[in-house]
PDB file as gemmi writes it, atoms N, CA and C in Angstrom:
CRYST1    1.000    1.000    1.000  90.00  90.00  90.00 P 1                      
ATOM      1  N   MET A   1      11.366  11.315 -13.179  1.00  0.00           N  
ATOM      2  CA  MET A   1      11.597  11.559 -11.742  1.00  0.00           C  
ATOM      3  C   MET A   1      12.732  12.431 -11.444  1.00  0.00           C  
ATOM      4  N   GLU A   2      13.888  12.540 -12.113  1.00  0.00           N  
ATOM      5  CA  GLU A   2      14.895  13.329 -11.882  1.00  0.00           C  
ATOM      6  C   GLU A   2      14.485  14.678 -12.171  1.00  0.00           C  
ATOM      7  N   ALA A   3      13.854  15.123 -13.242  1.00  0.00           N  
ATOM      8  CA  ALA A   3      13.219  16.414 -13.517  1.00  0.00           C  
ATOM      9  C   ALA A   3      12.273  16.923 -12.468  1.00  0.00           C  
ATOM     10  N   TRP A   4      11.464  16.041 -11.882  1.00  0.00           N  
ATOM     11  CA  TRP A   4      10.314  16.446 -10.833  1.00  0.00           C  
ATOM     12  C   TRP A   4      11.265  16.731  -9.588  1.00  0.00           C  
ATOM     13  N   TYR A   5      12.315  15.942  -9.271  1.00  0.00           N  
ATOM     14  CA  TYR A   5      13.077  16.085  -7.978  1.00  0.00           C  
ATOM     15  C   TYR A   5      13.930  17.420  -8.365  1.00  0.00           C  
ATOM     16  N   THR A   6      14.358  17.809  -9.515  1.00  0.00           N  
ATOM     17  CA  THR A   6      15.236  18.910  -9.573  1.00  0.00           C  
ATOM     18  C   THR A   6      14.184  20.141  -9.382  1.00  0.00           C  
ATOM     19  N   ASP A   7      12.968  20.125  -9.885  1.00  0.00           N  
ATOM     20  CA  ASP A   7      11.859  20.961  -9.760  1.00  0.00           C  
ATOM     21  C   ASP A   7      11.707  21.368  -8.270  1.00  0.00           C  
ATOM     22  N   ILE A   8      11.367  20.440  -7.495  1.00  0.00           N  
ATOM     23  CA  ILE A   8      10.886  20.675  -6.206  1.00  0.00           C  
ATOM     24  C   ILE A   8      12.034  21.211  -5.176  1.00  0.00           C  
ATOM     25  N   GLN A   9      13.234  20.741  -5.603  1.00  0.00           N  
ATOM     26  CA  GLN A   9      14.203  21.269  -4.803  1.00  0.00           C  
ATOM     27  C   GLN A   9      14.415  22.972  -4.867  1.00  0.00           C  
ATOM     28  N   LYS A  10      13.824  23.540  -5.946  1.00  0.00           N  
ATOM     29  CA  LYS A  10      13.879  24.885  -5.950  1.00  0.00           C  
ATOM     30  C   LYS A  10      12.451  25.472  -5.866  1.00  0.00           C  
ATOM     31  N   ALA A  11      11.516  24.603  -5.419  1.00  0.00           N  
ATOM     32  CA  ALA A  11       9.986  25.059  -5.192  1.00  0.00           C  
ATOM     33  C   ALA A  11       9.992  25.718  -3.837  1.00  0.00           C  
ATOM     34  N   HIS A  12       9.009  26.424  -3.635  1.00  0.00           N  
ATOM     35  CA  HIS A  12       8.529  27.175  -2.464  1.00  0.00           C  
ATOM     36  C   HIS A  12       6.954  27.088  -2.421  1.00  0.00           C  
ATOM     37  N   TRP A  13       6.620  25.759  -2.233  1.00  0.00           N  
ATOM     38  CA  TRP A  13       4.988  25.521  -2.281  1.00  0.00           C  
ATOM     39  C   TRP A  13       4.547  26.073  -0.848  1.00  0.00           C  
ATOM     40  N   ARG A  14       3.794  26.895  -0.997  1.00  0.00           N  
ATOM     41  CA  ARG A  14       2.930  27.310   0.501  1.00  0.00           C  
ATOM     42  C   ARG A  14       1.259  27.036   0.240  1.00  0.00           C  
ATOM     43  N   THR A  15       1.128  26.812  -0.896  1.00  0.00           N  
ATOM     44  CA  THR A  15      -0.527  26.331  -1.019  1.00  0.00           C  
ATOM     45  C   THR A  15      -0.541  25.285  -2.230  1.00  0.00           C  
ATOM     46  N   PRO A  16      -1.564  24.693  -2.286  1.00  0.00           N  
ATOM     47  CA  PRO A  16      -1.882  23.809  -3.606  1.00  0.00           C  
ATOM     48  C   PRO A  16      -1.882  24.625  -4.809  1.00  0.00           C  
ATOM     49  N   ALA A  17      -2.187  25.905  -4.823  1.00  0.00           N  
ATOM     50  CA  ALA A  17      -2.255  26.685  -5.929  1.00  0.00           C  
ATOM     51  C   ALA A  17      -0.804  26.864  -6.498  1.00  0.00           C  
ATOM     52  N   ASP A  18      -0.033  26.867  -5.626  1.00  0.00           N  
ATOM     53  CA  ASP A  18       1.568  27.014  -5.936  1.00  0.00           C  
ATOM     54  C   ASP A  18       2.024  25.613  -6.756  1.00  0.00           C  
ATOM     55  N   ILE A  19       1.652  24.495  -6.412  1.00  0.00           N  
ATOM     56  CA  ILE A  19       1.790  23.139  -7.248  1.00  0.00           C  
ATOM     57  C   ILE A  19       1.118  23.357  -8.443  1.00  0.00           C  
ATOM     58  N   LYS A  20      -0.130  23.754  -8.493  1.00  0.00           N  
ATOM     59  CA  LYS A  20      -0.937  23.658  -9.660  1.00  0.00           C  
ATOM     60  C   LYS A  20      -0.162  24.675 -10.905  1.00  0.00           C  
ATOM     61  N   ARG A  21       0.328  25.763 -10.456  1.00  0.00           N  
ATOM     62  CA  ARG A  21       1.053  26.568 -11.471  1.00  0.00           C  
ATOM     63  C   ARG A  21       2.023  25.859 -12.262  1.00  0.00           C  
ATOM     64  N   THR A  22       2.943  24.909 -11.648  1.00  0.00           N  
ATOM     65  CA  THR A  22       3.746  24.245 -12.416  1.00  0.00           C  
ATOM     66  C   THR A  22       3.322  22.828 -12.752  1.00  0.00           C  
ATOM     67  N   TYR A  23       2.496  22.133 -11.994  1.00  0.00           N  
ATOM     68  CA  TYR A  23       1.945  20.962 -12.303  1.00  0.00           C  
ATOM     69  C   TYR A  23       0.378  20.798 -12.573  1.00  0.00           C  
ATOM     70  N   ARG A  24       0.048  21.203 -13.597  1.00  0.00           N  
ATOM     71  CA  ARG A  24      -1.526  21.239 -13.917  1.00  0.00           C  
ATOM     72  C   ARG A  24      -2.219  19.888 -13.678  1.00  0.00           C  
ATOM     73  N   ASN A  25      -1.631  19.018 -13.927  1.00  0.00           N  
ATOM     74  CA  ASN A  25      -2.215  17.603 -13.705  1.00  0.00           C  
ATOM     75  C   ASN A  25      -2.124  16.989 -12.317  1.00  0.00           C  
ATOM     76  N   ALA A  26      -1.632  17.676 -11.375  1.00  0.00           N  
ATOM     77  CA  ALA A  26      -1.390  17.351 -10.100  1.00  0.00           C  
ATOM     78  C   ALA A  26      -2.826  17.118  -9.466  1.00  0.00           C  
ATOM     79  N   SER A  27      -3.006  15.874  -8.600  1.00  0.00           N  
ATOM     80  CA  SER A  27      -4.193  15.753  -8.019  1.00  0.00           C  
ATOM     81  C   SER A  27      -4.028  16.025  -6.524  1.00  0.00           C  
ATOM     82  N   PHE A  28      -5.077  16.423  -6.005  1.00  0.00           N  
ATOM     83  CA  PHE A  28      -4.955  16.795  -4.443  1.00  0.00           C  
ATOM     84  C   PHE A  28      -5.930  15.759  -3.463  1.00  0.00           C  
ATOM     85  N   LEU A  29      -5.415  15.165  -2.634  1.00  0.00           N  
ATOM     86  CA  LEU A  29      -6.050  14.306  -1.733  1.00  0.00           C  
ATOM     87  C   LEU A  29      -6.059  14.991  -0.501  1.00  0.00           C  
ATOM     88  N   ALA A  30      -6.871  14.272   0.717  1.00  0.00           N  
ATOM     89  CA  ALA A  30      -6.847  14.616   1.837  1.00  0.00           C  
ATOM     90  C   ALA A  30      -5.389  14.633   2.494  1.00  0.00           C  
ATOM     91  N   SER A  31      -5.481  15.266   3.651  1.00  0.00           N  
ATOM     92  CA  SER A  31      -4.062  15.236   4.417  1.00  0.00           C  
ATOM     93  C   SER A  31      -2.794  15.642   3.819  1.00  0.00           C  
ATOM     94  N   ASN A  32      -3.074  16.585   2.816  1.00  0.00           N  
ATOM     95  CA  ASN A  32      -1.880  17.393   2.171  1.00  0.00           C  
ATOM     96  C   ASN A  32      -1.249  16.314   1.199  1.00  0.00           C  
ATOM     97  N   ARG A  33      -1.887  15.278   0.599  1.00  0.00           N  
ATOM     98  CA  ARG A  33      -1.337  14.314  -0.310  1.00  0.00           C  
ATOM     99  C   ARG A  33      -1.538  14.829  -1.595  1.00  0.00           C  
ATOM    100  N   VAL A  34      -0.389  14.771  -2.492  1.00  0.00           N  
ATOM    101  CA  VAL A  34      -0.480  15.316  -4.055  1.00  0.00           C  
ATOM    102  C   VAL A  34      -0.029  14.032  -4.784  1.00  0.00           C  
ATOM    103  N   VAL A  35      -0.743  13.835  -5.825  1.00  0.00           N  
ATOM    104  CA  VAL A  35      -0.310  12.772  -6.938  1.00  0.00           C  
ATOM    105  C   VAL A  35       0.121  13.329  -8.119  1.00  0.00           C  
ATOM    106  N   PHE A  36       1.252  13.038  -8.339  1.00  0.00           N  
ATOM    107  CA  PHE A  36       1.746  13.433  -9.783  1.00  0.00           C  
ATOM    108  C   PHE A  36       1.885  12.378 -10.823  1.00  0.00           C  
ATOM    109  N   ASN A  37       1.573  12.665 -11.942  1.00  0.00           N  
ATOM    110  CA  ASN A  37       1.540  11.959 -13.129  1.00  0.00           C  
ATOM    111  C   ASN A  37       2.998  12.036 -13.867  1.00  0.00           C  
ATOM    112  N   LEU A  38       3.739  11.027 -13.937  1.00  0.00           N  
ATOM    113  CA  LEU A  38       5.133  11.219 -14.397  1.00  0.00           C  
ATOM    114  C   LEU A  38       5.059  10.252 -15.753  1.00  0.00           C  
ATOM    115  N   LYS A  39       5.919  10.766 -16.648  1.00  0.00           N  
ATOM    116  CA  LYS A  39       6.227  10.107 -18.099  1.00  0.00           C  
ATOM    117  C   LYS A  39       4.991   9.801 -18.666  1.00  0.00           C  
ATOM    118  N   GLY A  40       4.291  10.664 -19.083  1.00  0.00           N  
ATOM    119  CA  GLY A  40       2.985  10.528 -19.530  1.00  0.00           C  
ATOM    120  C   GLY A  40       1.809   9.839 -19.000  1.00  0.00           C  
ATOM    121  N   ASN A  41       1.961   9.977 -17.784  1.00  0.00           N  
ATOM    122  CA  ASN A  41       1.137   9.040 -16.792  1.00  0.00           C  
ATOM    123  C   ASN A  41       1.333   7.580 -16.691  1.00  0.00           C  
ATOM    124  N   GLN A  42       2.534   7.277 -17.073  1.00  0.00           N  
ATOM    125  CA  GLN A  42       2.880   5.852 -17.043  1.00  0.00           C  
ATOM    126  C   GLN A  42       3.335   5.535 -15.489  1.00  0.00           C  
ATOM    127  N   TYR A  43       3.662   6.572 -14.659  1.00  0.00           N  
ATOM    128  CA  TYR A  43       3.948   6.327 -13.372  1.00  0.00           C  
ATOM    129  C   TYR A  43       3.160   7.381 -12.526  1.00  0.00           C  
ATOM    130  N   ARG A  44       3.174   6.973 -11.274  1.00  0.00           N  
ATOM    131  CA  ARG A  44       2.440   7.809 -10.381  1.00  0.00           C  
ATOM    132  C   ARG A  44       3.401   8.215  -9.163  1.00  0.00           C  
ATOM    133  N   LEU A  45       3.352   9.255  -8.647  1.00  0.00           N  
ATOM    134  CA  LEU A  45       4.001   9.739  -7.548  1.00  0.00           C  
ATOM    135  C   LEU A  45       3.182  10.292  -6.464  1.00  0.00           C  
ATOM    136  N   VAL A  46       3.309   9.861  -5.296  1.00  0.00           N  
ATOM    137  CA  VAL A  46       2.313  10.390  -4.029  1.00  0.00           C  
ATOM    138  C   VAL A  46       3.086  10.888  -3.115  1.00  0.00           C  
ATOM    139  N   VAL A  47       3.138  12.311  -2.550  1.00  0.00           N  
ATOM    140  CA  VAL A  47       3.823  12.702  -1.721  1.00  0.00           C  
ATOM    141  C   VAL A  47       2.862  13.435  -0.775  1.00  0.00           C  
ATOM    142  N   VAL A  48       3.353  13.880   0.468  1.00  0.00           N  
ATOM    143  CA  VAL A  48       2.780  14.646   1.467  1.00  0.00           C  
ATOM    144  C   VAL A  48       3.490  15.779   1.614  1.00  0.00           C  
ATOM    145  N   VAL A  49       2.736  16.991   1.393  1.00  0.00           N  
ATOM    146  CA  VAL A  49       3.451  18.251   1.450  1.00  0.00           C  
ATOM    147  C   VAL A  49       3.186  19.077   2.809  1.00  0.00           C  
ATOM    148  N   SER A  50       4.321  19.292   3.375  1.00  0.00           N  
ATOM    149  CA  SER A  50       4.154  20.258   4.531  1.00  0.00           C  
ATOM    150  C   SER A  50       4.348  21.601   4.174  1.00  0.00           C  
ATOM    151  N   TYR A  51       3.227  22.305   3.799  1.00  0.00           N  
ATOM    152  CA  TYR A  51       3.312  23.616   3.225  1.00  0.00           C  
ATOM    153  C   TYR A  51       4.089  24.553   4.183  1.00  0.00           C  
ATOM    154  N   ARG A  52       3.781  24.326   5.617  1.00  0.00           N  
ATOM    155  CA  ARG A  52       4.330  25.374   6.613  1.00  0.00           C  
ATOM    156  C   ARG A  52       5.713  25.268   6.536  1.00  0.00           C  
ATOM    157  N   SER A  53       6.323  24.136   6.505  1.00  0.00           N  
ATOM    158  CA  SER A  53       7.840  23.979   6.631  1.00  0.00           C  
ATOM    159  C   SER A  53       8.575  23.719   5.266  1.00  0.00           C  
ATOM    160  N   GLY A  54       7.745  23.518   4.320  1.00  0.00           N  
ATOM    161  CA  GLY A  54       8.287  23.425   2.976  1.00  0.00           C  
ATOM    162  C   GLY A  54       8.916  21.967   2.694  1.00  0.00           C  
ATOM    163  N   ILE A  55       8.565  20.944   3.348  1.00  0.00           N  
ATOM    164  CA  ILE A  55       9.223  19.659   3.309  1.00  0.00           C  
ATOM    165  C   ILE A  55       8.141  18.909   2.370  1.00  0.00           C  
ATOM    166  N   VAL A  56       8.665  18.134   1.536  1.00  0.00           N  
ATOM    167  CA  VAL A  56       7.788  17.232   0.693  1.00  0.00           C  
ATOM    168  C   VAL A  56       8.361  15.774   1.043  1.00  0.00           C  
ATOM    169  N   TYR A  57       7.450  14.917   1.669  1.00  0.00           N  
ATOM    170  CA  TYR A  57       7.734  13.489   1.886  1.00  0.00           C  
ATOM    171  C   TYR A  57       6.994  12.542   1.017  1.00  0.00           C  
ATOM    172  N   LEU A  58       8.106  11.928   0.313  1.00  0.00           N  
ATOM    173  CA  LEU A  58       7.834  10.728  -0.589  1.00  0.00           C  
ATOM    174  C   LEU A  58       7.057   9.650  -0.224  1.00  0.00           C  
ATOM    175  N   ARG A  59       5.804   9.290  -0.538  1.00  0.00           N  
ATOM    176  CA  ARG A  59       4.931   8.294   0.056  1.00  0.00           C  
ATOM    177  C   ARG A  59       4.771   6.926  -0.830  1.00  0.00           C  
ATOM    178  N   PHE A  60       5.012   7.214  -2.151  1.00  0.00           N  
ATOM    179  CA  PHE A  60       4.885   6.227  -3.132  1.00  0.00           C  
ATOM    180  C   PHE A  60       5.196   6.461  -4.497  1.00  0.00           C  
ATOM    181  N   VAL A  61       6.013   5.604  -5.300  1.00  0.00           N  
ATOM    182  CA  VAL A  61       6.214   5.893  -6.543  1.00  0.00           C  
ATOM    183  C   VAL A  61       6.165   4.430  -7.380  1.00  0.00           C  
ATOM    184  N   GLY A  62       5.313   4.441  -8.310  1.00  0.00           N  
ATOM    185  CA  GLY A  62       5.095   3.122  -9.119  1.00  0.00           C  
ATOM    186  C   GLY A  62       4.409   3.408 -10.328  1.00  0.00           C  
ATOM    187  N   THR A  63       4.187   2.282 -11.049  1.00  0.00           N  
ATOM    188  CA  THR A  63       3.576   2.504 -12.256  1.00  0.00           C  
ATOM    189  C   THR A  63       2.027   2.685 -12.070  1.00  0.00           C  
ATOM    190  N   HIS A  64       1.434   3.154 -13.263  1.00  0.00           N  
ATOM    191  CA  HIS A  64      -0.059   3.384 -13.033  1.00  0.00           C  
ATOM    192  C   HIS A  64      -0.936   2.222 -12.390  1.00  0.00           C  
ATOM    193  N   SER A  65      -0.481   0.934 -12.829  1.00  0.00           N  
ATOM    194  CA  SER A  65      -1.189  -0.210 -12.285  1.00  0.00           C  
ATOM    195  C   SER A  65      -0.955  -0.431 -10.938  1.00  0.00           C  
ATOM    196  N   GLU A  66       0.261  -0.262 -10.447  1.00  0.00           N  
ATOM    197  CA  GLU A  66       0.722  -0.489  -8.992  1.00  0.00           C  
ATOM    198  C   GLU A  66      -0.067   0.547  -8.206  1.00  0.00           C  
ATOM    199  N   TYR A  67      -0.295   1.830  -8.758  1.00  0.00           N  
ATOM    200  CA  TYR A  67      -0.850   2.819  -8.010  1.00  0.00           C  
ATOM    201  C   TYR A  67      -2.339   2.444  -7.698  1.00  0.00           C  
ATOM    202  N   ASP A  68      -3.021   1.704  -8.693  1.00  0.00           N  
ATOM    203  CA  ASP A  68      -4.215   1.348  -8.632  1.00  0.00           C  
ATOM    204  C   ASP A  68      -4.556   0.400  -7.493  1.00  0.00           C  
ATOM    205  N   LYS A  69      -3.574  -0.295  -7.097  1.00  0.00           N  
ATOM    206  CA  LYS A  69      -3.542  -1.243  -6.057  1.00  0.00           C  
ATOM    207  C   LYS A  69      -3.464  -0.810  -4.471  1.00  0.00           C  
ATOM    208  N   ILE A  70      -3.018   0.677  -4.465  1.00  0.00           N  
ATOM    209  CA  ILE A  70      -2.852   1.310  -2.926  1.00  0.00           C  
ATOM    210  C   ILE A  70      -3.979   2.162  -2.844  1.00  0.00           C  
ATOM    211  N   ASP A  71      -4.119   2.575  -1.514  1.00  0.00           N  
ATOM    212  CA  ASP A  71      -4.898   3.682  -1.060  1.00  0.00           C  
ATOM    213  C   ASP A  71      -3.921   4.927  -0.895  1.00  0.00           C  
ATOM    214  N   ALA A  72      -4.098   5.869  -1.975  1.00  0.00           N  
ATOM    215  CA  ALA A  72      -3.159   7.103  -1.994  1.00  0.00           C  
ATOM    216  C   ALA A  72      -3.465   7.923  -0.811  1.00  0.00           C  
ATOM    217  N   ALA A  73      -4.620   8.121  -0.310  1.00  0.00           N  
ATOM    218  CA  ALA A  73      -5.174   8.796   0.783  1.00  0.00           C  
ATOM    219  C   ALA A  73      -4.523   8.380   2.053  1.00  0.00           C  
ATOM    220  N   THR A  74      -3.992   7.349   2.277  1.00  0.00           N  
ATOM    221  CA  THR A  74      -3.522   6.706   3.656  1.00  0.00           C  
ATOM    222  C   THR A  74      -2.198   6.085   3.496  1.00  0.00           C  
ATOM    223  N   ILE A  75      -1.595   6.102   2.354  1.00  0.00           N  
ATOM    224  CA  ILE A  75      -0.266   5.558   2.097  1.00  0.00           C  
ATOM    225  C   ILE A  75       0.828   6.526   2.807  1.00  0.00           C  
TER     226      ILE A  75                                                      
END                                                                             
């Protein structure tokens, strides 16, 4: 999580392709939501990216099994 946070502080994501260049396993959902796999897919992180302003909003962080219990598209 700390490594991901350090990366996004320096990132200038303007499109989903910008994210894919660094995080090949990132998954993209509706409403600019992005799912990241952390620590060998043991954890999932869901964010909303405002590409225009460059702000990343944290919506969820939890284990893979906890992620399975949420709707990542609406959280």
